[in-house]
Amino acid sequence: MGRWRDGRGTLVVQRSGGAVMSVPLEIATSYRARTKGLLGRDGLEGAILLSPANGIHTFRMRIPIDVAYLDRRLTVIAVRTMHPGRLGLPRLRSRHVLEAEAGAMASWGVEAGTRVTVDVREQPK
């Protein structure tokens, strides 16, 4: 898996039944990028991966979001929908947090137990 850097990639979801879903992905690994996350945005195409992270908040967010907590093997521990102005409790086994617009994760087949992969585009040094 290696270490990611801030940038873009693709989230690959292996859906039940063998279907594969590819979703545009922003990767936020620096403190600054993780802190900003989705703050001040009116929407998001795809998802954003915060790493490392085990909890989030939605203070100053404009839209409700889906939050998936991922363990170190990128297996989904839990998925929650959070409205603006909420504080999510940290998940002890969580190493990464995936965020998307509310309702997106269900349409992608992301639920507890789903394993995802991250395909990273070549990023400039």
PDB file of C-alpha atoms in Angstrom:
ATOM      1  CA  MET A   1       0.000   0.000   0.000  1.00  0.00           C
ATOM      2  CA  GLY A   2       2.857   2.425   0.778  1.00  0.00           C
ATOM      3  CA  ARG A   3       2.502   5.996   1.934  1.00  0.00           C
ATOM      4  CA  TRP A   4       0.225   8.306   0.048  1.00  0.00           C
ATOM      5  CA  ARG A   5       0.775  11.986  -0.618  1.00  0.00           C
ATOM      6  CA  ASP A   6      -1.757  14.749  -1.188  1.00  0.00           C
ATOM      7  CA  GLY A   7      -3.161  14.339  -4.663  1.00  0.00           C
ATOM      8  CA  ARG A   8      -5.678  12.461  -6.732  1.00  0.00           C
ATOM      9  CA  GLY A   9      -6.441   8.862  -7.489  1.00  0.00           C
ATOM     10  CA  THR A  10      -9.252   6.384  -7.857  1.00  0.00           C
ATOM     11  CA  LEU A  11     -11.169   4.537  -5.158  1.00  0.00           C
ATOM     12  CA  VAL A  12     -11.919   0.996  -6.315  1.00  0.00           C
ATOM     13  CA  VAL A  13     -14.845  -0.713  -4.580  1.00  0.00           C
ATOM     14  CA  GLN A  14     -15.277  -4.469  -4.975  1.00  0.00           C
ATOM     15  CA  ARG A  15     -19.059  -4.818  -4.762  1.00  0.00           C
ATOM     16  CA  SER A  16     -20.860  -7.949  -3.707  1.00  0.00           C
ATOM     17  CA  GLY A  17     -21.494 -10.104  -6.754  1.00  0.00           C
ATOM     18  CA  GLY A  18     -18.074  -9.248  -8.198  1.00  0.00           C
ATOM     19  CA  ALA A  19     -18.905  -5.888  -9.778  1.00  0.00           C
ATOM     20  CA  VAL A  20     -16.215  -3.217  -9.500  1.00  0.00           C
ATOM     21  CA  MET A  21     -16.967   0.464  -8.974  1.00  0.00           C
ATOM     22  CA  SER A  22     -14.332   3.152  -9.660  1.00  0.00           C
ATOM     23  CA  VAL A  23     -14.767   6.543  -7.987  1.00  0.00           C
ATOM     24  CA  PRO A  24     -12.675   9.727  -8.416  1.00  0.00           C
ATOM     25  CA  LEU A  25     -10.667  10.278  -5.225  1.00  0.00           C
ATOM     26  CA  GLU A  26      -8.866  13.164  -3.559  1.00  0.00           C
ATOM     27  CA  ILE A  27      -6.151  12.113  -1.124  1.00  0.00           C
ATOM     28  CA  ALA A  28      -5.412  14.307   1.898  1.00  0.00           C
ATOM     29  CA  THR A  29      -2.415  13.193   3.944  1.00  0.00           C
ATOM     30  CA  SER A  30      -0.775  16.434   5.060  1.00  0.00           C
ATOM     31  CA  TYR A  31      -2.012  18.108   8.221  1.00  0.00           C
ATOM     32  CA  ARG A  32      -3.202  21.110   6.214  1.00  0.00           C
ATOM     33  CA  ALA A  33      -5.124  19.056   3.634  1.00  0.00           C
ATOM     34  CA  ARG A  34      -6.718  16.813   6.301  1.00  0.00           C
ATOM     35  CA  THR A  35      -7.735  19.832   8.381  1.00  0.00           C
ATOM     36  CA  LYS A  36      -9.382  21.528   5.400  1.00  0.00           C
ATOM     37  CA  GLY A  37     -11.087  18.384   4.089  1.00  0.00           C
ATOM     38  CA  LEU A  38     -14.526  19.337   2.762  1.00  0.00           C
ATOM     39  CA  LEU A  39     -14.835  22.594   4.712  1.00  0.00           C
ATOM     40  CA  GLY A  40     -16.452  25.358   2.687  1.00  0.00           C
ATOM     41  CA  ARG A  41     -17.403  23.147  -0.259  1.00  0.00           C
ATOM     42  CA  ASP A  42     -20.889  22.895  -1.730  1.00  0.00           C
ATOM     43  CA  GLY A  43     -20.275  19.452  -3.194  1.00  0.00           C
ATOM     44  CA  LEU A  44     -17.724  16.847  -4.168  1.00  0.00           C
ATOM     45  CA  GLU A  45     -17.236  14.731  -7.249  1.00  0.00           C
ATOM     46  CA  GLY A  46     -16.287  11.333  -5.880  1.00  0.00           C
ATOM     47  CA  ALA A  47     -14.705  11.034  -2.438  1.00  0.00           C
ATOM     48  CA  ILE A  48     -11.875  12.313  -0.267  1.00  0.00           C
ATOM     49  CA  LEU A  49      -9.573  10.050   1.748  1.00  0.00           C
ATOM     50  CA  LEU A  50      -8.127  11.447   4.981  1.00  0.00           C
ATOM     51  CA  SER A  51      -5.058   9.553   6.134  1.00  0.00           C
ATOM     52  CA  PRO A  52      -4.141   9.055   8.868  1.00  0.00           C
ATOM     53  CA  ALA A  53      -7.455   9.711  10.605  1.00  0.00           C
ATOM     54  CA  ASN A  54      -9.797   7.907  12.988  1.00  0.00           C
ATOM     55  CA  GLY A  55     -12.474  10.553  13.530  1.00  0.00           C
ATOM     56  CA  ILE A  56     -13.924  13.675  11.946  1.00  0.00           C
ATOM     57  CA  HIS A  57     -16.246  16.599  12.561  1.00  0.00           C
ATOM     58  CA  THR A  58     -18.645  18.471  10.300  1.00  0.00           C
ATOM     59  CA  PHE A  59     -18.388  21.923  11.862  1.00  0.00           C
ATOM     60  CA  ARG A  60     -18.475  24.649   9.158  1.00  0.00           C
ATOM     61  CA  MET A  61     -19.525  22.130   6.510  1.00  0.00           C
ATOM     62  CA  ARG A  62     -22.308  23.070   4.128  1.00  0.00           C
ATOM     63  CA  ILE A  63     -23.575  19.623   3.152  1.00  0.00           C
ATOM     64  CA  PRO A  64     -24.381  16.323   4.873  1.00  0.00           C
ATOM     65  CA  ILE A  65     -21.744  13.677   4.196  1.00  0.00           C
ATOM     66  CA  ASP A  66     -21.236   9.928   4.309  1.00  0.00           C
ATOM     67  CA  VAL A  67     -18.240   8.869   6.394  1.00  0.00           C
ATOM     68  CA  ALA A  68     -16.580   5.456   6.113  1.00  0.00           C
ATOM     69  CA  TYR A  69     -14.007   4.456   8.713  1.00  0.00           C
ATOM     70  CA  LEU A  70     -11.310   2.170   7.263  1.00  0.00           C
ATOM     71  CA  ASP A  71      -8.834  -0.073   9.056  1.00  0.00           C
ATOM     72  CA  ARG A  72      -5.188  -0.434   8.038  1.00  0.00           C
ATOM     73  CA  ARG A  73      -6.118  -2.998   5.359  1.00  0.00           C
ATOM     74  CA  LEU A  74      -8.724  -0.610   3.866  1.00  0.00           C
ATOM     75  CA  THR A  75     -11.648  -2.679   5.100  1.00  0.00           C
ATOM     76  CA  VAL A  76     -14.689  -0.594   6.036  1.00  0.00           C
ATOM     77  CA  ILE A  77     -15.355  -0.709   9.784  1.00  0.00           C
ATOM     78  CA  ALA A  78     -18.473   1.473   9.761  1.00  0.00           C
ATOM     79  CA  VAL A  79     -20.374   3.939   7.554  1.00  0.00           C
ATOM     80  CA  ARG A  80     -22.298   6.896   8.971  1.00  0.00           C
ATOM     81  CA  THR A  81     -24.180   9.843   7.479  1.00  0.00           C
ATOM     82  CA  MET A  82     -23.356  13.068   9.298  1.00  0.00           C
ATOM     83  CA  HIS A  83     -25.112  16.416   9.058  1.00  0.00           C
ATOM     84  CA  PRO A  84     -23.270  19.751   9.363  1.00  0.00           C
ATOM     85  CA  GLY A  85     -22.282  20.788  12.884  1.00  0.00           C
ATOM     86  CA  ARG A  86     -21.664  17.299  14.310  1.00  0.00           C
ATOM     87  CA  LEU A  87     -18.709  15.633  16.005  1.00  0.00           C
ATOM     88  CA  GLY A  88     -18.044  12.017  15.049  1.00  0.00           C
ATOM     89  CA  LEU A  89     -16.668   9.719  17.714  1.00  0.00           C
ATOM     90  CA  PRO A  90     -13.229   8.305  16.882  1.00  0.00           C
ATOM     91  CA  ARG A  91     -13.095   4.634  15.883  1.00  0.00           C
ATOM     92  CA  LEU A  92     -10.275   2.839  17.658  1.00  0.00           C
ATOM     93  CA  ARG A  93      -9.308   0.521  14.775  1.00  0.00           C
ATOM     94  CA  SER A  94      -9.734   3.215  12.122  1.00  0.00           C
ATOM     95  CA  ARG A  95      -6.597   4.388  10.304  1.00  0.00           C
ATOM     96  CA  HIS A  96      -8.248   6.240   7.401  1.00  0.00           C
ATOM     97  CA  VAL A  97     -11.521   8.087   6.854  1.00  0.00           C
ATOM     98  CA  LEU A  98     -13.354   8.280   3.541  1.00  0.00           C
ATOM     99  CA  GLU A  99     -15.840  11.131   3.005  1.00  0.00           C
ATOM    100  CA  ALA A 100     -18.400  11.675   0.235  1.00  0.00           C
ATOM    101  CA  GLU A 101     -21.702  13.446  -0.298  1.00  0.00           C
ATOM    102  CA  ALA A 102     -24.559  11.878   1.676  1.00  0.00           C
ATOM    103  CA  GLY A 103     -26.026   8.866  -0.134  1.00  0.00           C
ATOM    104  CA  ALA A 104     -23.001   8.244  -2.346  1.00  0.00           C
ATOM    105  CA  MET A 105     -21.523   5.352  -0.380  1.00  0.00           C
ATOM    106  CA  ALA A 106     -24.715   3.293  -0.521  1.00  0.00           C
ATOM    107  CA  SER A 107     -24.831   3.767  -4.304  1.00  0.00           C
ATOM    108  CA  TRP A 108     -21.205   2.602  -4.572  1.00  0.00           C
ATOM    109  CA  GLY A 109     -21.791  -0.457  -2.383  1.00  0.00           C
ATOM    110  CA  VAL A 110     -19.577   0.775   0.476  1.00  0.00           C
ATOM    111  CA  GLU A 111     -20.735  -0.797   3.748  1.00  0.00           C
ATOM    112  CA  ALA A 112     -19.198  -2.416   6.814  1.00  0.00           C
ATOM    113  CA  GLY A 113     -16.979  -5.294   5.705  1.00  0.00           C
ATOM    114  CA  THR A 114     -16.347  -3.949   2.181  1.00  0.00           C
ATOM    115  CA  ARG A 115     -12.709  -3.853   1.167  1.00  0.00           C
ATOM    116  CA  VAL A 116     -11.579  -0.978  -1.021  1.00  0.00           C
ATOM    117  CA  THR A 117      -8.333  -0.197  -2.812  1.00  0.00           C
ATOM    118  CA  VAL A 118      -6.731   3.094  -3.756  1.00  0.00           C
ATOM    119  CA  ASP A 119      -5.191   3.513  -7.202  1.00  0.00           C
ATOM    120  CA  VAL A 120      -2.856   6.505  -7.033  1.00  0.00           C
ATOM    121  CA  ARG A 121      -2.090   8.542 -10.108  1.00  0.00           C
ATOM    122  CA  GLU A 122       1.524   9.432 -10.643  1.00  0.00           C
ATOM    123  CA  GLN A 123       2.104  12.543  -8.553  1.00  0.00           C
ATOM    124  CA  PRO A 124       4.783  15.145  -9.268  1.00  0.00           C
ATOM    125  CA  LYS A 125       7.616  15.347  -6.736  1.00  0.00           C
TER     126      LYS A 125
END
